[in-house]
Tab-separated table of C-alpha atoms in Angstrom:
chain	number	residue	atom	x	y	z
A	1	MET	CA	-10.099	9.119	-28.849
A	2	PRO	CA	-13.718	10.112	-29.831
A	3	GLN	CA	-13.478	13.694	-28.731
A	4	LYS	CA	-12.578	16.767	-30.772
A	5	ARG	CA	-10.056	17.951	-28.253
A	6	GLU	CA	-6.278	18.196	-29.271
A	7	ARG	CA	-3.462	17.186	-26.816
A	8	ILE	CA	0.067	17.480	-27.481
A	9	PHE	CA	2.539	14.950	-26.300
A	10	ILE	CA	6.409	15.754	-26.129
A	11	VAL	CA	8.772	12.947	-25.594
A	12	GLY	CA	12.410	13.614	-24.854
A	13	PHE	CA	15.555	11.598	-23.926
A	14	LEU	CA	18.987	12.707	-22.553
A	15	ASP	CA	20.682	10.454	-25.150
A	16	ASN	CA	19.917	9.859	-28.852
A	17	VAL	CA	17.282	7.076	-28.517
A	18	ASN	CA	15.535	5.975	-31.406
A	19	PHE	CA	11.948	6.544	-30.600
A	20	THR	CA	8.782	6.546	-32.726
A	21	PHE	CA	5.263	7.271	-31.511
A	22	PRO	CA	2.885	4.218	-31.312
A	23	GLU	CA	0.592	3.597	-34.338
A	24	PRO	CA	-2.952	4.495	-33.977
A	25	VAL	CA	-5.141	1.627	-32.806
A	26	PRO	CA	-6.604	-0.265	-35.886
A	27	SER	CA	-10.296	0.553	-36.642
A	28	GLU	CA	-11.403	-2.987	-36.100
A	29	GLU	CA	-10.050	-2.871	-32.511
A	30	ARG	CA	-11.523	0.316	-31.411
A	31	LYS	CA	-14.317	0.541	-28.983
A	32	THR	CA	-17.708	1.799	-30.160
A	33	LEU	CA	-20.057	4.117	-28.165
A	34	SER	CA	-22.073	0.920	-27.376
A	35	ASP	CA	-19.220	-0.495	-25.567
A	36	ILE	CA	-18.765	2.112	-23.081
A	37	LEU	CA	-22.412	3.076	-22.375
A	38	GLU	CA	-24.018	1.584	-19.141
A	39	THR	CA	-27.288	-0.380	-19.680
A	40	ASP	CA	-28.961	0.134	-16.254
A	41	VAL	CA	-28.872	3.784	-15.643
A	42	ASP	CA	-30.594	5.413	-12.687
A	43	LYS	CA	-33.479	7.741	-13.348
A	44	ARG	CA	-31.750	10.755	-11.923
A	45	TYR	CA	-29.766	11.099	-15.057
A	46	TYR	CA	-32.635	11.257	-17.314
A	47	VAL	CA	-33.838	14.853	-18.389
A	48	ARG	CA	-37.394	16.362	-18.107
A	49	ASP	CA	-39.640	15.343	-20.842
A	50	THR	CA	-39.995	18.945	-21.856
A	51	ILE	CA	-36.170	19.269	-22.377
A	52	ARG	CA	-36.141	16.064	-24.234
A	53	SER	CA	-38.939	16.837	-26.513
A	54	SER	CA	-37.468	20.227	-27.216
A	55	ARG	CA	-34.164	18.696	-28.355
A	56	LEU	CA	-35.697	16.168	-30.547
A	57	GLU	CA	-38.014	18.666	-32.119
A	58	ARG	CA	-34.974	20.786	-33.168
A	59	LEU	CA	-33.137	17.772	-34.857
A	60	LYS	CA	-33.684	17.860	-38.540
A	61	ASP	CA	-32.673	14.129	-39.132
A	62	LYS	CA	-34.288	11.579	-36.582
A	63	ASN	CA	-32.947	8.559	-38.507
A	64	TYR	CA	-29.400	8.644	-36.892
A	65	PRO	CA	-28.544	5.073	-35.481
A	66	LYS	CA	-28.519	4.568	-31.774
A	67	PRO	CA	-26.666	4.959	-29.665
A	68	TYR	CA	-25.528	8.604	-30.303
A	69	ILE	CA	-24.635	11.615	-28.403
A	70	SER	CA	-26.299	14.808	-29.126
A	71	HIS	CA	-24.448	18.060	-28.160
A	72	GLU	CA	-24.922	21.657	-28.857
A	73	ASN	CA	-22.127	23.304	-30.772
A	74	MET	CA	-20.924	26.767	-30.742
A	75	ALA	CA	-23.587	28.095	-33.028
A	76	GLY	CA	-26.150	26.875	-30.700
A	77	SER	CA	-27.719	23.980	-32.922
A	78	ILE	CA	-27.854	20.486	-31.720
A	79	THR	CA	-26.332	17.448	-33.735
A	80	PRO	CA	-26.338	13.797	-32.867
A	81	HIS	CA	-23.061	11.923	-33.472
A	82	PRO	CA	-21.564	8.615	-32.667
A	83	TYR	CA	-18.822	10.365	-30.766
A	84	SER	CA	-18.671	12.840	-27.925
A	85	SER	CA	-18.021	16.512	-27.847
A	86	ALA	CA	-15.224	17.659	-25.704
A	87	LEU	CA	-15.671	17.023	-22.002
A	88	ARG	CA	-15.119	20.435	-20.828
A	89	ALA	CA	-14.549	21.415	-17.175
A	90	GLY	CA	-17.063	24.294	-17.615
A	91	ALA	CA	-20.626	24.212	-18.920
A	92	SER	CA	-20.318	26.286	-21.961
A	93	ALA	CA	-21.187	24.520	-25.066
A	94	ASN	CA	-21.129	21.245	-23.281
A	95	TYR	CA	-24.584	20.297	-22.635
A	96	ILE	CA	-24.521	16.695	-24.035
A	97	LEU	CA	-27.102	14.084	-23.862
A	98	ILE	CA	-27.106	10.151	-24.522
A	99	ASN	CA	-29.757	9.653	-27.337
A	100	ASP	CA	-31.361	13.049	-26.317
A	101	GLU	CA	-32.547	11.311	-23.192
A	102	ARG	CA	-30.254	11.503	-20.461
A	103	ARG	CA	-26.982	12.868	-19.067
A	104	PRO	CA	-23.725	10.559	-19.264
A	105	THR	CA	-22.929	8.819	-16.001
A	106	GLU	CA	-19.682	9.349	-14.101
A	107	ARG	CA	-18.530	5.804	-15.285
A	108	GLU	CA	-19.346	6.585	-18.950
A	109	MET	CA	-17.370	9.937	-18.805
A	110	LEU	CA	-14.396	8.005	-17.346
A	111	ARG	CA	-14.792	5.351	-20.008
A	112	ILE	CA	-14.632	7.926	-22.774
A	113	GLN	CA	-11.411	9.194	-21.380
A	114	GLY	CA	-10.101	5.640	-21.418
A	115	PHE	CA	-10.168	5.010	-17.461
A	116	PRO	CA	-10.581	1.396	-16.295
A	117	ASP	CA	-13.649	0.360	-14.468
A	118	THR	CA	-11.488	-0.255	-11.480
A	119	TYR	CA	-11.072	3.496	-11.107
A	120	LYS	CA	-12.856	4.519	-8.083
A	121	ILE	CA	-15.479	7.392	-8.016
A	122	VAL	CA	-15.259	9.143	-4.690
A	123	VAL	CA	-16.352	12.631	-5.685
A	124	PRO	CA	-19.719	14.085	-6.834
A	125	TYR	CA	-20.995	14.162	-10.359
A	126	SER	CA	-19.746	17.971	-10.968
A	127	LYS	CA	-16.315	17.087	-9.819
A	128	VAL	CA	-16.034	13.953	-12.015
A	129	LYS	CA	-17.189	15.881	-15.166
A	130	HIS	CA	-14.525	18.601	-14.005
A	131	GLN	CA	-11.894	16.017	-13.628
A	132	CYS	CA	-12.624	14.104	-16.843
A	133	GLY	CA	-12.777	17.607	-18.783
A	134	ASN	CA	-9.177	18.413	-17.710
A	135	SER	CA	-7.972	14.667	-17.971
A	136	VAL	CA	-5.904	13.290	-20.877
A	137	ALA	CA	-6.769	9.895	-22.569
A	138	VAL	CA	-5.198	7.175	-20.161
A	139	PRO	CA	-4.487	4.629	-23.000
A	140	VAL	CA	-2.602	7.336	-25.025
A	141	ILE	CA	-0.367	7.911	-22.127
A	142	GLU	CA	0.035	4.078	-21.692
A	143	ALA	CA	0.913	3.498	-25.272
A	144	VAL	CA	3.282	6.275	-25.404
A	145	ALA	CA	5.122	5.187	-22.073
A	146	LYS	CA	5.246	1.766	-23.377
A	147	GLN	CA	6.970	2.910	-26.569
A	148	MET	CA	9.349	4.759	-24.607
A	149	LEU	CA	10.393	1.759	-22.456
A	150	LYS	CA	10.731	-0.382	-25.619
A	151	ALA	CA	13.077	2.365	-27.205
A	152	LEU	CA	15.229	2.587	-24.004
A	153	LYS	CA	15.474	-1.254	-23.838
A	154	GLU	CA	16.641	-1.508	-27.472
A	155	TYR	CA	18.969	1.312	-26.777
A	156	ASN	CA	20.311	-0.522	-23.787
A	157	LYS	CA	20.908	-3.660	-25.716
A	158	GLY	CA	23.053	-1.793	-28.221
A	159	GLY	CA	25.415	-1.022	-25.455
A	160	SER	CA	24.943	2.735	-25.608
A	161	LEU	CA	23.390	2.979	-22.308
A	162	THR	CA	25.866	1.635	-19.627
A	163	MET	CA	25.193	2.038	-15.888
A	164	THR	CA	28.257	2.800	-13.780
A	165	ARG	CA	29.150	1.169	-10.458
A	166	GLU	CA	28.600	4.510	-8.862
A	167	GLU	CA	25.098	4.493	-10.134
A	168	ALA	CA	24.447	0.830	-9.269
A	169	LYS	CA	25.791	1.473	-5.877
A	170	LYS	CA	23.588	4.533	-5.365
A	171	LYS	CA	20.506	2.294	-6.136
A	172	LEU	CA	21.634	-0.140	-3.780
A	173	ASP	CA	22.088	2.370	-0.971
A	174	THR	CA	18.752	3.690	-1.567
A	175	VAL	CA	17.162	0.307	-1.149
A	176	ILE	CA	19.324	-0.145	2.155
A	177	GLY	CA	18.315	3.215	3.445
A	178	LYS	CA	14.636	2.505	2.913
A	179	SER	CA	14.648	-0.966	4.504
A	180	ARG	CA	13.406	-1.556	7.876
A	181	VAL	CA	15.594	-3.670	10.280
A	182	HIS	CA	14.282	-6.882	8.837
A	183	PHE	CA	16.337	-6.071	5.852
A	184	TYR	CA	14.399	-8.271	3.516
A	185	LYS	CA	15.159	-6.591	0.066
A	186	PRO	CA	18.866	-6.126	0.709
A	187	ILE	CA	19.401	-9.685	1.798
A	188	GLN	CA	17.704	-10.888	-1.351
A	189	ILE	CA	20.152	-8.835	-3.452
A	190	ALA	CA	23.152	-10.102	-1.420
A	191	GLU	CA	21.829	-13.812	-1.889
A	192	ILE	CA	21.456	-13.169	-5.620
A	193	LEU	CA	25.086	-12.166	-5.829
A	194	TYR	CA	26.203	-14.873	-3.610
A	195	HIS	CA	24.559	-17.565	-5.668
A	196	GLN	CA	26.102	-16.213	-8.838
A	197	ARG	CA	29.625	-15.877	-7.405
A	198	THR	CA	29.764	-19.275	-5.543
A	199	GLN	CA	27.012	-21.641	-7.100
A	200	GLU	CA	25.984	-20.378	-10.624
A	201	PRO	CA	28.683	-18.496	-12.477
A	202	ASN	CA	26.628	-18.538	-15.552
A	203	LEU	CA	23.645	-16.942	-13.953
A	204	ASP	CA	22.535	-14.029	-16.211
A	205	LEU	CA	21.561	-11.163	-13.981
A	206	LEU	CA	20.039	-9.290	-16.864
A	207	ASN	CA	17.492	-12.160	-17.198
A	208	LEU	CA	15.180	-11.404	-14.284
A	209	GLU	CA	13.079	-14.647	-14.867
A	210	SER	CA	16.054	-16.676	-14.425
A	211	TYR	CA	16.309	-15.676	-10.630
A	212	ARG	CA	13.065	-13.729	-9.670
A	213	THR	CA	11.288	-16.525	-7.813
A	214	ARG	CA	14.324	-18.366	-6.782
A	215	SER	CA	15.793	-15.517	-5.006
A	216	ARG	CA	12.929	-15.318	-2.657
A	217	ARG	CA	13.741	-18.719	-1.336
A	218	TRP	CA	17.422	-17.879	-1.048
A	219	ARG	CA	16.515	-14.837	0.916
A	220	ASP	CA	13.929	-16.515	3.147
A	221	THR	CA	16.645	-19.258	4.114
A	222	VAL	CA	18.977	-16.692	5.200
A	223	SER	CA	16.387	-14.263	6.930
A	224	GLU	CA	15.135	-17.188	9.063
A	225	GLU	CA	18.675	-17.643	10.324
A	226	LEU	CA	19.567	-13.885	10.517
A	227	ILE	CA	16.279	-12.413	11.918
A	228	GLY	CA	14.087	-15.422	12.938
A	229	ASN	CA	11.401	-14.293	10.412
A	230	ILE	CA	10.792	-14.459	6.586
A	231	CYS	CA	9.116	-12.070	4.309
A	232	SER	CA	5.225	-12.375	4.295
A	233	SER	CA	4.572	-9.354	1.995
A	234	SER	CA	2.697	-9.797	-1.272
A	235	ALA	CA	4.528	-10.956	-4.533
A	236	ARG	CA	3.889	-7.503	-6.053
A	237	PHE	CA	5.496	-5.820	-3.148
A	238	GLN	CA	8.516	-8.204	-3.512
A	239	ASP	CA	8.814	-7.554	-6.975
A	240	ASN	CA	9.163	-3.804	-6.488
A	241	LEU	CA	12.940	-4.693	-5.670
A	242	PHE	CA	13.543	-5.098	-9.451
A	243	GLU	CA	11.709	-1.839	-10.617
A	244	GLU	CA	13.731	0.969	-12.252
A	245	ASN	CA	13.456	3.024	-8.925
A	246	ALA	CA	14.948	0.243	-6.859
A	247	VAL	CA	17.601	-2.220	-8.248
A	248	PRO	CA	16.650	-3.205	-11.737
A	249	PRO	CA	18.385	-6.163	-13.622
A	250	GLU	CA	20.822	-3.624	-15.146
A	251	ALA	CA	22.028	-2.496	-11.824
A	252	LEU	CA	22.274	-5.991	-10.390
A	253	ASP	CA	24.476	-6.975	-13.321
A	254	VAL	CA	26.875	-4.201	-12.542
A	255	LEU	CA	26.738	-5.090	-8.928
A	256	GLY	CA	27.395	-8.820	-9.913
A	257	LYS	CA	30.587	-8.000	-11.874
A	258	GLU	CA	31.828	-5.848	-8.931
A	259	ASN	CA	31.004	-8.570	-6.560
A	260	ILE	CA	32.981	-11.249	-8.620
A	261	ARG	CA	35.922	-8.741	-9.037
A	262	THR	CA	36.268	-8.274	-5.192
A	263	ASN	CA	35.546	-11.790	-4.298
A	264	GLY	CA	32.408	-11.036	-2.343
A	265	ALA	CA	32.850	-7.299	-1.374
A	266	VAL	CA	29.370	-6.170	-2.366
A	267	GLU	CA	27.742	-9.059	-0.182
A	268	ALA	CA	30.052	-8.024	2.587
A	269	TYR	CA	28.944	-4.488	2.103
A	270	ILE	CA	25.208	-5.342	2.379
A	271	TYR	CA	25.614	-7.588	5.404
A	272	SER	CA	27.825	-4.854	7.138
A	273	LYS	CA	24.956	-2.432	6.778
A	274	PHE	CA	22.609	-5.124	8.217
A	275	ASP	CA	24.944	-5.460	11.249
A	276	ASN	CA	25.232	-1.608	11.731
A	277	LYS	CA	21.150	-1.398	11.606
A	278	HIS	CA	20.838	-4.232	14.084
A	279	GLU	CA	23.396	-2.761	16.468
A	280	GLN	CA	21.417	0.586	16.440
A	281	LEU	CA	18.248	-1.545	17.222
A	282	GLU	CA	19.685	-3.291	19.945
A	283	ASP	CA	20.849	-0.096	21.787
A	284	ALA	CA	17.374	1.422	21.269
A	285	LEU	CA	15.620	-1.696	22.674
A	286	LEU	CA	17.853	-2.187	25.381
A	287	TYR	CA	16.198	0.732	27.218
A	288	CYS	CA	13.077	-0.962	26.979
A	289	MET	CA	14.164	-4.409	28.069
A	290	THR	CA	16.154	-3.153	31.198
A	291	ALA	CA	13.692	-0.387	32.253
A	292	ASN	CA	11.353	-0.525	35.322
A	293	PRO	CA	8.129	1.093	36.106
A	294	GLU	CA	9.909	3.946	37.956
A	295	ASN	CA	12.098	5.168	35.012
A	296	PHE	CA	10.430	4.041	31.907
A	297	ASP	CA	9.471	6.962	29.420
A	298	VAL	CA	7.616	5.901	26.419
A	299	ARG	CA	8.378	9.120	24.621
A	300	LYS	CA	12.057	8.507	24.927
A	301	LEU	CA	11.658	5.087	23.259
A	302	ILE	CA	9.760	6.482	20.362
A	303	ASN	CA	12.289	9.340	20.027
A	304	SER	CA	15.280	6.871	19.825
A	305	PHE	CA	13.778	5.456	16.681
A	306	TRP	CA	13.160	8.835	15.291
A	307	GLU	CA	16.528	10.020	15.830
A	308	GLU	CA	18.366	7.139	14.194
A	309	PRO	CA	17.950	7.245	10.356
A	310	GLY	CA	18.525	3.303	10.162
A	311	LEU	CA	15.634	2.794	12.484
A	312	ARG	CA	13.115	5.228	11.440
A	313	ARG	CA	11.647	2.976	8.775
A	314	SER	CA	10.839	0.540	11.704
A	315	LEU	CA	9.168	2.934	13.942
A	316	ASP	CA	5.656	1.835	12.952
A	317	LYS	CA	6.178	-1.700	14.211
A	318	VAL	CA	7.610	-0.178	17.543
A	319	TYR	CA	4.454	2.190	17.599
A	320	GLU	CA	2.208	-0.638	17.082
A	321	ILE	CA	3.944	-2.622	20.030
A	322	ILE	CA	3.677	0.278	22.324
A	323	VAL	CA	0.006	0.574	21.740
A	324	TYR	CA	-0.844	-3.026	21.863
A	325	SER	CA	1.191	-3.566	25.161
A	326	LEU	CA	-0.710	-0.573	26.798
A	327	PHE	CA	-4.275	-1.777	25.458
A	328	GLU	CA	-3.792	-5.394	26.363
A	329	SER	CA	-2.426	-4.713	29.784
A	330	ILE	CA	-5.422	-2.391	30.666
A	331	VAL	CA	-7.992	-4.635	29.215
A	332	ASP	CA	-6.407	-7.671	31.087
A	333	GLU	CA	-6.214	-5.708	34.356
A	334	LEU	CA	-10.097	-4.538	33.826
A	335	ASN	CA	-10.845	-8.333	33.489
A	336	LEU	CA	-13.228	-7.421	30.721
A	337	LYS	CA	-15.687	-10.193	29.601
A	338	VAL	CA	-17.611	-10.455	26.383
A	339	ASP	CA	-20.961	-12.237	26.158
A	340	VAL	CA	-22.465	-13.894	23.271
A	341	PHE	CA	-26.202	-14.512	23.340
A	342	VAL	CA	-29.230	-15.141	21.428
A	343	SER	CA	-32.394	-12.996	21.794
A	344	ASP	CA	-35.868	-14.674	22.300
A	345	ASP	CA	-37.018	-13.981	18.804
A	346	LYS	CA	-34.201	-15.992	17.300
A	347	ILE	CA	-34.641	-19.179	19.287
A	348	ASP	CA	-36.216	-20.929	16.037
A	349	VAL	CA	-33.034	-19.958	14.033
A	350	LEU	CA	-30.643	-21.264	16.934
A	351	ASN	CA	-32.572	-24.491	16.892
A	352	GLU	CA	-32.048	-24.913	13.002
A	353	PHE	CA	-28.271	-24.268	13.397
A	354	GLU	CA	-27.608	-25.679	16.837
A	355	ASP	CA	-24.794	-27.704	15.714
A	356	PHE	CA	-23.159	-24.611	14.221
A	357	ALA	CA	-23.574	-22.591	17.045
A	358	SER	CA	-22.359	-25.232	19.419
A	359	LYS	CA	-19.060	-25.606	17.526
A	360	ILE	CA	-18.447	-22.112	16.594
A	361	MET	CA	-20.208	-19.850	19.059
A	362	CYS	CA	-20.019	-22.080	22.192
A	363	ILE	CA	-24.057	-21.732	22.573
A	364	ASP	CA	-26.888	-24.145	22.183
A	365	CYS	CA	-30.699	-24.267	22.989
A	366	GLU	CA	-29.810	-25.168	26.738
A	367	ASN	CA	-27.127	-22.682	27.235
A	368	LEU	CA	-28.171	-19.516	25.354
A	369	ILE	CA	-25.164	-17.259	26.840
A	370	HIS	CA	-21.612	-17.646	26.562
A	371	SER	CA	-19.038	-15.640	28.433
A	372	GLU	CA	-15.385	-15.161	27.754
A	373	SER	CA	-12.417	-12.853	28.643
A	374	ALA	CA	-11.896	-10.013	26.232
A	375	HIS	CA	-8.498	-9.504	24.613
A	376	VAL	CA	-6.679	-7.181	22.087
A	377	TYR	CA	-4.694	-8.976	19.464
A	378	ARG	CA	-1.848	-8.111	17.067
A	379	VAL	CA	-2.513	-8.950	13.567
A	380	GLY	CA	-0.382	-6.673	11.616
A	381	VAL	CA	-0.205	-7.597	7.950
A	382	ALA	CA	3.133	-7.098	6.244
A	383	ASN	CA	2.485	-4.795	3.365
A	384	ALA	CA	4.469	-2.224	1.433
A	385	ALA	CA	1.654	0.255	1.715
A	386	ASP	CA	1.111	-0.415	5.175
A	387	ARG	CA	-2.748	-1.069	4.691
A	388	GLY	CA	-3.151	-3.842	6.887
A	389	LEU	CA	-5.232	-4.297	10.174
A	390	ASP	CA	-2.587	-3.685	12.949
A	391	ILE	CA	-4.836	-4.795	15.974
A	392	TYR	CA	-8.152	-5.846	16.762
A	393	SER	CA	-10.234	-6.773	19.723
A	394	ASN	CA	-13.004	-9.473	20.254
A	395	TRP	CA	-15.563	-6.983	21.556
A	396	GLY	CA	-15.733	-4.622	18.476
A	397	PRO	CA	-13.222	-1.943	17.489
A	398	ALA	CA	-10.297	-2.480	15.307
A	399	ILE	CA	-7.459	-0.234	16.101
A	400	GLN	CA	-5.297	1.214	13.054
A	401	ILE	CA	-1.849	2.088	14.213
A	402	LYS	CA	-0.276	5.014	12.238
A	403	HIS	CA	2.653	7.374	13.025
A	404	LEU	CA	2.713	9.455	9.897
A	405	ALA	CA	0.250	12.054	8.491
A	406	LEU	CA	-2.603	10.497	6.457
A	407	SER	CA	-3.122	11.403	2.859
A	408	GLU	CA	-6.686	10.894	1.302
A	409	GLU	CA	-5.470	7.673	-0.614
A	410	LEU	CA	-4.095	6.156	2.737
A	411	ALA	CA	-7.374	7.153	4.553
A	412	GLU	CA	-9.433	5.408	1.912
A	413	ASN	CA	-7.218	2.400	2.199
A	414	ILE	CA	-7.534	2.259	6.029
A	415	VAL	CA	-11.206	2.247	6.012
A	416	GLU	CA	-11.698	-0.171	3.072
A	417	SER	CA	-9.179	-2.659	4.178
A	418	VAL	CA	-10.683	-3.135	7.665
A	419	SER	CA	-13.824	-5.170	7.819
A	420	SER	CA	-14.724	-4.066	11.381
A	421	ASP	CA	-17.748	-1.685	11.533
A	422	ARG	CA	-15.827	0.459	13.972
A	423	ILE	CA	-12.285	1.665	13.954
A	424	VAL	CA	-10.030	3.319	16.586
A	425	ILE	CA	-7.043	5.228	14.812
A	426	VAL	CA	-4.028	5.954	16.934
A	427	CYS	CA	-1.856	8.779	15.537
A	428	LYS	CA	0.280	11.727	16.541
A	429	GLN	CA	-1.332	14.748	18.005
A	430	ALA	CA	-0.394	16.982	15.045
A	431	ASP	CA	-2.150	14.552	12.699
A	432	SER	CA	-5.537	14.149	14.719
A	433	THR	CA	-7.278	17.411	13.351
A	434	LEU	CA	-6.059	16.494	9.712
A	435	ILE	CA	-7.363	13.038	10.016
A	436	VAL	CA	-10.774	14.050	11.285
A	437	SER	CA	-11.377	16.905	8.605
A	438	LEU	CA	-10.239	14.380	5.858
A	439	LEU	CA	-12.597	11.422	6.930
A	440	THR	CA	-15.388	13.982	7.437
A	441	GLN	CA	-15.024	15.516	3.942
A	442	ILE	CA	-14.839	12.082	2.195
A	443	GLY	CA	-17.725	10.727	4.137
A	444	TRP	CA	-15.892	8.127	6.232
A	445	LYS	CA	-16.198	9.673	9.726
A	446	SER	CA	-19.039	7.381	10.565
A	447	LYS	CA	-16.784	4.370	10.521
A	448	ILE	CA	-14.387	5.865	13.029
A	449	GLN	CA	-15.286	5.119	16.723
A	450	SER	CA	-12.273	7.469	18.165
A	451	ILE	CA	-8.921	8.885	17.680
A	452	VAL	CA	-6.158	8.404	20.255
A	453	THR	CA	-3.335	10.719	20.106
A	454	GLU	CA	0.173	9.961	21.137
A	455	ASP	CA	-0.060	12.602	24.009
A	456	GLU	CA	-3.039	10.434	25.445
A	457	LEU	CA	-0.776	7.268	25.293
A	458	ALA	CA	1.932	9.100	27.227
A	459	VAL	CA	-0.614	10.031	29.820
A	460	TRP	CA	-1.890	6.396	30.147
A	461	TYR	CA	1.459	5.100	30.264
A	462	GLU	CA	2.223	7.321	33.232
A	463	LYS	CA	-0.816	6.178	35.087
A	464	ALA	CA	-0.251	2.649	34.463
A	465	LEU	CA	3.493	2.847	35.351
A	466	ARG	CA	3.373	5.207	38.410
A	467	GLY	CA	-0.264	5.695	39.097
A	468	PRO	CA	-2.538	4.190	41.811
A	469	TYR	CA	-2.451	0.712	40.267
A	470	LYS	CA	1.277	0.532	39.338
A	471	ASN	CA	1.748	-2.488	41.539
A	472	THR	CA	-0.495	-4.690	39.243
A	473	LEU	CA	-0.216	-2.790	36.019
A	474	GLY	CA	3.347	-1.525	35.768
A	475	GLN	CA	5.519	-4.559	35.516
A	476	LYS	CA	2.775	-6.434	33.495
A	477	LEU	CA	2.977	-3.599	30.901
A	478	LEU	CA	6.845	-3.736	30.482
A	479	ASP	CA	6.711	-7.425	30.531
A	480	THR	CA	4.116	-7.456	27.657
A	481	MET	CA	6.156	-4.998	25.661
A	482	SER	CA	9.657	-6.956	25.946
A	483	GLU	CA	7.827	-10.128	24.900
A	484	GLN	CA	6.522	-8.473	21.944
A	485	PHE	CA	9.785	-6.839	20.941
A	486	GLU	CA	11.457	-10.419	21.162
A	487	LEU	CA	8.733	-11.870	19.160
A	488	GLU	CA	8.921	-8.925	16.416
A	489	PHE	CA	12.752	-8.850	16.486
A	490	PRO	CA	14.114	-12.397	17.506
A	491	SER	CA	17.565	-11.826	16.307
A	492	ILE	CA	18.277	-9.273	18.973
A	493	GLY	CA	20.861	-10.048	21.436
A	494	GLN	CA	22.022	-13.137	19.431
A	495	GLY	CA	25.335	-11.412	18.352
A	496	ARG	CA	26.829	-11.611	14.819
A	497	SER	CA	25.014	-14.253	12.565
A	498	SER	CA	26.763	-17.656	11.942
A	499	ILE	CA	26.085	-17.008	8.084
A	500	ILE	CA	28.337	-13.795	8.404
A	501	ARG	CA	30.906	-15.436	10.283
A	502	ARG	CA	30.934	-18.607	8.042
A	503	ARG	CA	31.267	-16.752	4.959
A	504	LYS	CA	34.109	-14.655	6.343
A	505	TYR	CA	32.659	-11.333	5.133
A	506	ILE	CA	35.028	-9.702	7.752
A	507	GLU	CA	38.149	-10.590	5.798
A	508	ILE	CA	36.841	-9.146	2.624
A	509	THR	CA	38.160	-5.664	1.776
A	510	ASP	CA	37.878	-3.352	-1.175
A	511	ASP	CA	38.560	0.390	-1.282
A	512	PHE	CA	35.265	1.219	-3.185
A	513	TRP	CA	33.117	-1.089	-0.947
A	514	LYS	CA	34.299	-0.043	2.550
């Protein structure tokens, strides 16, 4: 690290792990100042000619090779060196210049600390300088962490670090507890254990690559029968299942031994949890499916998911359906129309691309206007971070559905992941002030058309179900909602799956895996 600023790294383990710090990077592999400096730098970073001349005049030796960084040391003199002084959070003894001409850019300061160029700059210059001054060198942290993992793996191979079945079960229960009702990750674990027990007795669960990709196919085959859907999340999200904070190969190996010892009790345990969660889901949705416009209460439906720990993880989808059903029903009742037309000054462009306009936009030189019905569409993207666009309309707004408070990172992801110029965010009442403040502070408020609160949804539901237009809106709204729930959860009302019956999990018993 090309800075005179010491850092202390302390590594500790509970057990006597044989750890050594990583060796320094060989000199021939190190980056130079030329590697991190930007070539096309905005003029605002350059100092005034008077400052530049003064600094150059004070230098005794003007033959230093470029590039270099000049800086004032504690004695007040200026010295050029091919490395940087400490990037302090304050200004004291930290007035550094590149080649005595300009300040370092935000990206250059981040590069000096080893941050990758993918790291986003979302704060002003002074804040970046402050953050870099207080940071540590990222590659050092990475190198130490990799060395720790290497030491732990070697320790594990030696047999000194053994996971108990209680620890493995705890990891499995954590994944089950965090799963939505679709249960994709627990099903994948169950199918890995099932294939090892019944079809591949030599399957090495410590060797992740031997089943990582195949287990997704096993899971999807069962998921399609169990719930009528397959997992469409990113491969990266799916692989989170095997990380240390989920069910790593070491835990799977223990679960596999237990599963074979009990002739499938771990599989039965997982699928019994699936049954329990779906029974809860059926009870909650039965209220929606059997309600009528006179007695339906949207808050009661939402609260039924909040109050059941097994369903809380699926609340976002329920929330999305509630919003979609209302919006689409009202838009349909309004009989909204969307007109696509060409202004007079663009007729020549239309003439050039008439075949395109005719096929894609349904307009041509003879028909300059096309009118169609407006609609709201559900296009939720399955994603672990829940960053997908949930709803959009064909007249402008994209509608982001959230039921939790937004962090700055999540707010950024919402705005950056939606291509629409205008976004409508739907959230809980308690979160609305936070969201407005957050988006204003980070400069994204201009993208937000409006924020709709849960309280407003409740008022609109009341109007649609029991207001002046209840005869045309009320049943339409409930029918739309029921249809969406059936599409989202097609297994509801189907009873115990044939897979669970076929494998006779109900007959498998074990005191530990009750």
